Amino acid sequence: MARSAAMLCQDPEFRRYLDRAQSHKGGVYIPDGTHSEEDARDLILTACKIGSRAELDHNVQAATKFRQIKAHFQRWKSRQGRREVTTQ
């Protein structure tokens, strides 16, 4: 899980997802490319209530929350793909 979280933070699409999610949630425009790998890591740590991604390998509640974050991202990514197809 920790490795998966590290890879997710490196994914530019995940960081764009965070930009869009924060824009939507906060009601303010956040440009794409705003969130860094460190921002993504911090968000995962905060959301999962852990101090290190390594805890995802041993903390059941944190791992469950991480899976939810990853699933939300996958759904968002899938919707983005469908939108690109319909606009072409």
N, CA, C and O atoms as a printed pandas DataFrame, in Angstrom:
     atom_number atom_name residue_name chain_id  residue_number  x_coord  y_coord  z_coord
0              1         N          MET        A               1    0.818   -1.193    0.000
1              2        CA          MET        A               1    0.000    0.000    0.000
2              3         C          MET        A               1    0.867    1.263    0.000
3              4         O          MET        A               1    0.564    2.230   -0.699
4              5         N          ALA        A               2    1.927    1.247    0.777
5              6        CA          ALA        A               2    2.796    2.425    0.849
6              7         C          ALA        A               2    3.400    2.731   -0.522
7              8         O          ALA        A               2    3.469    3.886   -0.941
8              9         N          ARG        A               3    3.831    1.683   -1.205
9             10        CA          ARG        A               3    4.414    1.884   -2.534
10            11         C          ARG        A               3    3.365    2.411   -3.513
11            12         O          ARG        A               3    3.653    3.290   -4.325
12            13         N          SER        A               4    2.164    1.877   -3.433
13            14        CA          SER        A               4    1.072    2.337   -4.283
14            15         C          SER        A               4    0.777    3.814   -4.023
15            16         O          SER        A               4    0.527    4.573   -4.960
16            17         N          ALA        A               5    0.807    4.219   -2.765
17            18        CA          ALA        A               5    0.564    5.622   -2.419
18            19         C          ALA        A               5    1.667    6.512   -2.977
19            20         O          ALA        A               5    1.392    7.598   -3.488
20            21         N          ALA        A               6    2.909    6.058   -2.882
21            22        CA          ALA        A               6    4.027    6.840   -3.417
22            23         C          ALA        A               6    3.896    7.009   -4.925
23            24         O          ALA        A               6    4.125    8.095   -5.458
24            25         N          MET        A               7    3.531    5.936   -5.604
25            26        CA          MET        A               7    3.359    5.999   -7.060
26            27         C          MET        A               7    2.188    6.916   -7.426
27            28         O          MET        A               7    2.257    7.658   -8.406
28            29         N          LEU        A               8    1.131    6.859   -6.644
29            30        CA          LEU        A               8   -0.026    7.707   -6.914
30            31         C          LEU        A               8    0.351    9.179   -6.791
31            32         O          LEU        A               8   -0.077    9.997   -7.605
32            33         N          CYS        A               9    1.141    9.520   -5.790
33            34        CA          CYS        A               9    1.561   10.913   -5.597
34            35         C          CYS        A               9    2.419   11.413   -6.761
35            36         O          CYS        A               9    2.452   12.612   -7.036
36            37         N          GLN        A              10    3.104   10.510   -7.436
37            38        CA          GLN        A              10    3.942   10.872   -8.583
38            39         C          GLN        A              10    3.132   11.033   -9.865
39            40         O          GLN        A              10    3.630   11.582  -10.848
40            41         N          ASP        A              11    1.909   10.566   -9.860
41            42        CA          ASP        A              11    1.060   10.589  -11.061
42            43         C          ASP        A              11    0.518   12.003  -11.292
43            44         O          ASP        A              11   -0.231   12.518  -10.463
44            45         N          PRO        A              12    0.889   12.633  -12.410
45            46        CA          PRO        A              12    0.395   13.990  -12.695
46            47         C          PRO        A              12   -1.139   14.045  -12.790
47            48         O          PRO        A              12   -1.746   15.061  -12.453
48            49         N          GLU        A              13   -1.753   12.964  -13.242
49            50        CA          GLU        A              13   -3.220   12.929  -13.331
50            51         C          GLU        A              13   -3.851   12.958  -11.941
51            52         O          GLU        A              13   -4.891   13.588  -11.749
52            53         N          PHE        A              14   -3.236   12.285  -10.975
53            54        CA          PHE        A              14   -3.748   12.327   -9.604
54            55         C          PHE        A              14   -3.632   13.733   -9.042
55            56         O          PHE        A              14   -4.540   14.213   -8.364
56            57         N          ARG        A              15   -2.531   14.384   -9.321
57            58        CA          ARG        A              15   -2.364   15.756   -8.830
58            59         C          ARG        A              15   -3.351   16.703   -9.514
59            60         O          ARG        A              15   -3.835   17.647   -8.890
60            61         N          ARG        A              16   -3.650   16.460  -10.783
61            62        CA          ARG        A              16   -4.670   17.274  -11.470
62            63         C          ARG        A              16   -6.038   17.004  -10.846
63            64         O          ARG        A              16   -6.838   17.925  -10.678
64            65         N          TYR        A              17   -6.306   15.752  -10.505
65            66        CA          TYR        A              17   -7.543   15.392   -9.805
66            67         C          TYR        A              17   -7.648   16.181   -8.496
67            68         O          TYR        A              17   -8.714   16.698   -8.163
68            69         N          LEU        A              18   -6.547   16.269   -7.764
69            70        CA          LEU        A              18   -6.563   17.034   -6.516
70            71         C          LEU        A              18   -6.840   18.509   -6.779
71            72         O          LEU        A              18   -7.590   19.144   -6.037
72            73         N          ASP        A              19   -6.234   19.059   -7.835
73            74        CA          ASP        A              19   -6.502   20.449   -8.200
74            75         C          ASP        A              19   -7.990   20.667   -8.436
75            76         O          ASP        A              19   -8.589   21.606   -7.912
76            77         N          ARG        A              20   -8.567   19.789   -9.227
77            78        CA          ARG        A              20   -9.984   19.937   -9.577
78            79         C          ARG        A              20  -10.883   19.708   -8.365
79            80         O          ARG        A              20  -11.859   20.433   -8.167
80            81         N          ALA        A              21  -10.555   18.699   -7.555
81            82        CA          ALA        A              21  -11.368   18.396   -6.374
82            83         C          ALA        A              21  -11.334   19.559   -5.385
83            84         O          ALA        A              21  -12.365   19.923   -4.819
84            85         N          GLN        A              22  -10.164   20.139   -5.175
85            86        CA          GLN        A              22  -10.042   21.260   -4.249
86            87         C          GLN        A              22  -10.776   22.484   -4.796
87            88         O          GLN        A              22  -11.391   23.229   -4.034
88            89         N          SER        A              23  -10.714   22.692   -6.099
89            90        CA          SER        A              23  -11.453   23.801   -6.711
90            91         C          SER        A              23  -12.948   23.635   -6.473
91            92         O          SER        A              23  -13.638   24.578   -6.087
92            93         N          HIS        A              24  -13.432   22.429   -6.710
93            94        CA          HIS        A              24  -14.859   22.149   -6.547
94            95         C          HIS        A              24  -15.288   22.280   -5.090
95            96         O          HIS        A              24  -16.298   22.911   -4.779
96            97         N          LYS        A              25  -14.507   21.677   -4.213
97            98        CA          LYS        A              25  -14.833   21.668   -2.785
98            99         C          LYS        A              25  -14.765   23.069   -2.179
99           100         O          LYS        A              25  -15.634   23.460   -1.400
100          101         N          GLY        A              26  -13.737   23.808   -2.541
101          102        CA          GLY        A              26  -13.527   25.126   -1.947
102          103         C          GLY        A              26  -14.271   26.252   -2.638
103          104         O          GLY        A              26  -14.364   27.359   -2.109
104          105         N          GLY        A              27  -14.799   25.971   -3.818
105          106        CA          GLY        A              27  -15.530   27.001   -4.549
106          107         C          GLY        A              27  -14.637   28.089   -5.135
107          108         O          GLY        A              27  -15.114   29.156   -5.521
108          109         N          VAL        A              28  -13.346   27.810   -5.197
109          110        CA          VAL        A              28  -12.408   28.744   -5.804
110          111         C          VAL        A              28  -11.605   28.022   -6.868
111          112         O          VAL        A              28  -11.318   26.833   -6.738
112          113         N          TYR        A              29  -11.247   28.735   -7.912
113          114        CA          TYR        A              29  -10.493   28.135   -9.002
114          115         C          TYR        A              29   -9.063   27.869   -8.561
115          116         O          TYR        A              29   -8.381   28.765   -8.064
116          117         N          ILE        A              30   -8.614   26.635   -8.746
117          118        CA          ILE        A              30   -7.226   26.251   -8.505
118          119         C          ILE        A              30   -6.687   25.737   -9.836
119          120         O          ILE        A              30   -7.176   24.730  -10.349
120          121         N          PRO        A              31   -5.698   26.406  -10.395
121          122        CA          PRO        A              31   -5.191   25.996  -11.710
122          123         C          PRO        A              31   -4.589   24.597  -11.695
123          124         O          PRO        A              31   -4.013   24.166  -10.697
124          125         N          ASP        A              32   -4.731   23.895  -12.820
125          126        CA          ASP        A              32   -4.083   22.592  -12.971
126          127         C          ASP        A              32   -2.586   22.780  -12.785
127          128         O          ASP        A              32   -2.009   23.769  -13.237
128          129         N          GLY        A              33   -1.974   21.826  -12.120
129          130        CA          GLY        A              33   -0.537   21.887  -11.880
130          131         C          GLY        A              33   -0.177   22.526  -10.551
131          132         O          GLY        A              33    1.003   22.704  -10.248
132          133         N          THR        A              34   -1.180   22.873   -9.754
133          134        CA          THR        A              34   -0.925   23.517   -8.468
134          135         C          THR        A              34   -0.377   22.536   -7.444
135          136         O          THR        A              34    0.569   22.861   -6.727
136          137         N          HIS        A              35   -0.954   21.337   -7.362
137          138        CA          HIS        A              35   -0.531   20.367   -6.358
138          139         C          HIS        A              35    0.760   19.664   -6.778
139          140         O          HIS        A              35    0.888   19.185   -7.905
140          141         N          SER        A              36    1.700   19.615   -5.852
141          142        CA          SER        A              36    2.975   18.929   -6.075
142          143         C          SER        A              36    2.889   17.511   -5.518
143          144         O          SER        A              36    1.888   17.130   -4.910
144          145         N          GLU        A              37    3.953   16.734   -5.734
145          146        CA          GLU        A              37    4.010   15.395   -5.146
146          147         C          GLU        A              37    3.923   15.479   -3.627
147          148         O          GLU        A              37    3.270   14.653   -2.991
148          149         N          GLU        A              38    4.576   16.467   -3.056
149          150        CA          GLU        A              38    4.547   16.635   -1.594
150          151         C          GLU        A              38    3.140   16.988   -1.113
151          152         O          GLU        A              38    2.693   16.503   -0.074
152          153         N          ASP        A              39    2.447   17.831   -1.872
153          154        CA          ASP        A              39    1.060   18.171   -1.520
154          155         C          ASP        A              39    0.188   16.920   -1.534
155          156         O          ASP        A              39   -0.635   16.711   -0.643
156          157         N          ALA        A              40    0.381   16.095   -2.556
157          158        CA          ALA        A              40   -0.402   14.859   -2.670
158          159         C          ALA        A              40   -0.111   13.939   -1.489
159          160         O          ALA        A              40   -1.026   13.344   -0.919
160          161         N          ARG        A              41    1.164   13.824   -1.123
161          162        CA          ARG        A              41    1.552   13.005    0.027
162          163         C          ARG        A              41    0.895   13.547    1.298
163          164         O          ARG        A              41    0.332   12.788    2.087
164          165         N          ASP        A              42    0.973   14.843    1.485
165          166        CA          ASP        A              42    0.379   15.451    2.679
166          167         C          ASP        A              42   -1.127   15.216    2.745
167          168         O          ASP        A              42   -1.673   14.954    3.817
168          169         N          LEU        A              43   -1.792   15.309    1.602
169          170        CA          LEU        A              43   -3.232   15.075    1.576
170          171         C          LEU        A              43   -3.558   13.639    1.988
171          172         O          LEU        A              43   -4.483   13.409    2.767
172          173         N          ILE        A              44   -2.806   12.683    1.469
173          174        CA          ILE        A              44   -3.033   11.275    1.821
174          175         C          ILE        A              44   -2.783   11.053    3.309
175          176         O          ILE        A              44   -3.567   10.385    3.982
176          177         N          LEU        A              45   -1.692   11.613    3.819
177          178        CA          LEU        A              45   -1.395   11.450    5.244
178          179         C          LEU        A              45   -2.509   12.032    6.112
179          180         O          LEU        A              45   -2.936   11.412    7.086
180          181         N          THR        A              46   -2.971   13.216    5.754
181          182        CA          THR        A              46   -4.031   13.866    6.524
182          183         C          THR        A              46   -5.334   13.091    6.424
183          184         O          THR        A              46   -5.975   12.817    7.439
184          185         N          ALA        A              47   -5.728   12.737    5.214
185          186        CA          ALA        A              47   -6.995   12.027    5.019
186          187         C          ALA        A              47   -7.002   10.674    5.712
187          188         O          ALA        A              47   -8.028   10.240    6.236
188          189         N          CYS        A              48   -5.856   10.013    5.712
189          190        CA          CYS        A              48   -5.754    8.676    6.313
190          191         C          CYS        A              48   -5.378    8.731    7.794
191          192         O          CYS        A              48   -5.330    7.703    8.470
192          193         N          LYS        A              49   -5.114    9.934    8.287
193          194        CA          LYS        A              49   -4.761   10.152    9.698
194          195         C          LYS        A              49   -3.533    9.338   10.109
195          196         O          LYS        A              49   -3.537    8.611   11.102
196          197         N          ILE        A              50   -2.477    9.493    9.295
197          198        CA          ILE        A              50   -1.217    8.786    9.550
198          199         C          ILE        A              50   -0.063    9.775    9.437
199          200         O          ILE        A              50   -0.222   10.869    8.897
200          201         N          GLY        A              51    1.086    9.386    9.944
201          202        CA          GLY        A              51    2.268   10.231    9.874
202          203         C          GLY        A              51    3.226    9.859    8.766
203          204         O          GLY        A              51    4.133   10.623    8.438
204          205         N          SER        A              52    3.026    8.676    8.182
205          206        CA          SER        A              52    3.915    8.177    7.141
206          207         C          SER        A              52    3.138    7.212    6.246
207          208         O          SER        A              52    2.274    6.472    6.718
208          209         N          ARG        A              53    3.455    7.227    4.957
209          210        CA          ARG        A              53    2.780    6.292    4.044
210          211         C          ARG        A              53    3.047    4.851    4.427
211          212         O          ARG        A              53    2.232    3.979    4.127
212          213         N          ALA        A              54    4.166    4.575    5.081
213          214        CA          ALA        A              54    4.500    3.210    5.510
214          215         C          ALA        A              54    3.412    2.641    6.426
215          216         O          ALA        A              54    3.220    1.426    6.475
216          217         N          GLU        A              55    2.710    3.499    7.140
217          218        CA          GLU        A              55    1.636    3.043    8.021
218          219         C          GLU        A              55    0.487    2.402    7.257
219          220         O          GLU        A              55   -0.289    1.635    7.828
220          221         N          LEU        A              56    0.375    2.709    5.978
221          222        CA          LEU        A              56   -0.694    2.107    5.168
222          223         C          LEU        A              56   -0.562    0.590    5.109
223          224         O          LEU        A              56   -1.549   -0.117    4.909
224          225         N          ASP        A              57    0.653    0.096    5.283
225          226        CA          ASP        A              57    0.884   -1.346    5.227
226          227         C          ASP        A              57    0.461   -2.065    6.504
227          228         O          ASP        A              57    0.391   -3.294    6.527
228          229         N          HIS        A              58    0.178   -1.310    7.567
229          230        CA          HIS        A              58   -0.113   -1.930    8.867
230          231         C          HIS        A              58   -1.381   -1.418    9.546
231          232         O          HIS        A              58   -1.857   -2.023   10.507
232          233         N          ASN        A              59   -1.922   -0.329    9.060
233          234        CA          ASN        A              59   -3.083    0.300    9.687
234          235         C          ASN        A              59   -4.308    0.046    8.799
235          236         O          ASN        A              59   -4.429    0.614    7.714
236          237         N          VAL        A              60   -5.192   -0.795    9.266
237          238        CA          VAL        A              60   -6.342   -1.212    8.459
238          239         C          VAL        A              60   -7.243   -0.033    8.103
239          240         O          VAL        A              60   -7.681    0.085    6.959
240          241         N          GLN        A              61   -7.524    0.835    9.066
241          242        CA          GLN        A              61   -8.396    1.982    8.803
242          243         C          GLN        A              61   -7.770    2.932    7.779
243          244         O          GLN        A              61   -8.454    3.434    6.886
244          245         N          ALA        A              62   -6.480    3.171    7.916
245          246        CA          ALA        A              62   -5.786    4.049    6.981
246          247         C          ALA        A              62   -5.770    3.437    5.578
247          248         O          ALA        A              62   -5.975    4.140    4.588
248          249         N          ALA        A              63   -5.531    2.151    5.499
249          250        CA          ALA        A              63   -5.509    1.470    4.203
250          251         C          ALA        A              63   -6.881    1.524    3.536
251          252         O          ALA        A              63   -6.984    1.691    2.321
252          253         N          THR        A              64   -7.922    1.383    4.333
253          254        CA          THR        A              64   -9.285    1.470    3.794
254          255         C          THR        A              64   -9.552    2.858    3.230
255          256         O          THR        A              64  -10.112    2.989    2.141
256          257         N          LYS        A              65   -9.158    3.890    3.959
257          258        CA          LYS        A              65   -9.348    5.266    3.493
258          259         C          LYS        A              65   -8.542    5.508    2.222
259          260         O          LYS        A              65   -9.027    6.159    1.298
260          261         N          PHE        A              66   -7.318    4.991    2.166
261          262        CA          PHE        A              66   -6.494    5.154    0.971
262          263         C          PHE        A              66   -7.153    4.484   -0.233
263          264         O          PHE        A              66   -7.163    5.040   -1.331
264          265         N          ARG        A              67   -7.696    3.299   -0.025
265          266        CA          ARG        A              67   -8.399    2.612   -1.128
266          267         C          ARG        A              67   -9.576    3.455   -1.619
267          268         O          ARG        A              67   -9.840    3.507   -2.820
268          269         N          GLN        A              68  -10.281    4.114   -0.703
269          270        CA          GLN        A              68  -11.398    4.981   -1.094
270          271         C          GLN        A              68  -10.898    6.161   -1.933
271          272         O          GLN        A              68  -11.499    6.502   -2.952
272          273         N          ILE        A              69   -9.820    6.769   -1.507
273          274        CA          ILE        A              69   -9.234    7.887   -2.266
274          275         C          ILE        A              69   -8.865    7.422   -3.670
275          276         O          ILE        A              69   -9.166    8.088   -4.661
276          277         N          LYS        A              70   -8.215    6.276   -3.736
277          278        CA          LYS        A              70   -7.780    5.732   -5.022
278          279         C          LYS        A              70   -8.990    5.396   -5.910
279          280         O          LYS        A              70   -8.953    5.632   -7.117
280          281         N          ALA        A              71  -10.049    4.853   -5.324
281          282        CA          ALA        A              71  -11.255    4.517   -6.084
282          283         C          ALA        A              71  -11.934    5.776   -6.609
283          284         O          ALA        A              71  -12.405    5.792   -7.746
284          285         N          HIS        A              72  -11.991    6.827   -5.800
285          286        CA          HIS        A              72  -12.586    8.098   -6.252
286          287         C          HIS        A              72  -11.786    8.651   -7.428
287          288         O          HIS        A              72  -12.352    9.135   -8.408
288          289         N          PHE        A              73  -10.463    8.571   -7.314
289          290        CA          PHE        A              73   -9.605    9.039   -8.398
290          291         C          PHE        A              73   -9.840    8.234   -9.672
291          292         O          PHE        A              73   -9.930    8.804  -10.760
292          293         N          GLN        A              74   -9.940    6.917   -9.545
293          294        CA          GLN        A              74  -10.158    6.072  -10.721
294          295         C          GLN        A              74  -11.489    6.399  -11.399
295          296         O          GLN        A              74  -11.571    6.439  -12.627
296          297         N          ARG        A              75  -12.529    6.632  -10.595
297          298        CA          ARG        A              75  -13.830    7.014  -11.178
298          299         C          ARG        A              75  -13.724    8.352  -11.899
299          300         O          ARG        A              75  -14.243    8.509  -13.004
300          301         N          TRP        A              76  -13.052    9.317  -11.274
301          302        CA          TRP        A              76  -12.865   10.629  -11.890
302          303         C          TRP        A              76  -12.100   10.483  -13.206
303          304         O          TRP        A              76  -12.473   11.076  -14.219
304          305         N          LYS        A              77  -11.040    9.697  -13.183
305          306        CA          LYS        A              77  -10.206    9.493  -14.370
306          307         C          LYS        A              77  -11.020    8.847  -15.494
307          308         O          LYS        A              77  -10.877    9.209  -16.662
308          309         N          SER        A              78  -11.856    7.905  -15.136
309          310        CA          SER        A              78  -12.709    7.249  -16.125
310          311         C          SER        A              78  -13.684    8.255  -16.752
311          312         O          SER        A              78  -13.897    8.254  -17.965
312          313         N          ARG        A              79  -14.262    9.100  -15.919
313          314        CA          ARG        A              79  -15.177   10.123  -16.439
314          315         C          ARG        A              79  -14.448   11.106  -17.353
315          316         O          ARG        A              79  -15.000   11.543  -18.363
316          317         N          GLN        A              80  -13.217   11.451  -17.003
317          318        CA          GLN        A              80  -12.433   12.361  -17.833
318          319         C          GLN        A              80  -12.187   11.750  -19.206
319          320         O          GLN        A              80  -12.267   12.441  -20.222
320          321         N          GLY        A              81  -11.890   10.465  -19.234
321          322        CA          GLY        A              81  -11.670    9.767  -20.500
322          323         C          GLY        A              81  -12.898    9.781  -21.380
323          324         O          GLY        A              81  -12.803    9.973  -22.592
324          325         N          ARG        A              82  -14.076    9.574  -20.757
325          326        CA          ARG        A              82  -15.319    9.611  -21.530
326          327         C          ARG        A              82  -15.610   11.000  -22.052
327          328         O          ARG        A              82  -16.122   11.144  -23.162
328          329         N          ARG        A              83  -15.299   12.027  -21.280
329          330        CA          ARG        A              83  -15.527   13.407  -21.715
330          331         C          ARG        A              83  -14.656   13.738  -22.911
331          332         O          ARG        A              83  -15.103   14.404  -23.845
332          333         N          GLU        A              84  -13.404   13.271  -22.887
333          334        CA          GLU        A              84  -12.493   13.543  -24.002
334          335         C          GLU        A              84  -12.990   12.881  -25.264
335          336         O          GLU        A              84  -12.857   13.458  -26.343
336          337         N          VAL        A              85  -13.557   11.696  -25.173
337          338        CA          VAL        A              85  -14.078   10.988  -26.337
338          339         C          VAL        A              85  -15.266   11.725  -26.930
339          340         O          VAL        A              85  -15.377   11.834  -28.151
340          341         N          THR        A              86  -16.156   12.233  -26.086
341          342        CA          THR        A              86  -17.353   12.920  -26.582
342          343         C          THR        A              86  -17.051   14.299  -27.147
343          344         O          THR        A              86  -17.835   14.806  -27.950
344          345         N          THR        A              87  -15.952   14.923  -26.760
345          346        CA          THR        A              87  -15.641   16.244  -27.280
346          347         C          THR        A              87  -14.805   16.192  -28.543
347          348         O          THR        A              87  -14.548   17.232  -29.150
348          349         N          GLN        A              88  -14.375   15.014  -28.953
349          350        CA          GLN        A              88  -13.546   14.902  -30.159
350          351         C          GLN        A              88  -14.395   14.769  -31.396
351          352         O          GLN        A              88  -13.864   14.664  -32.501
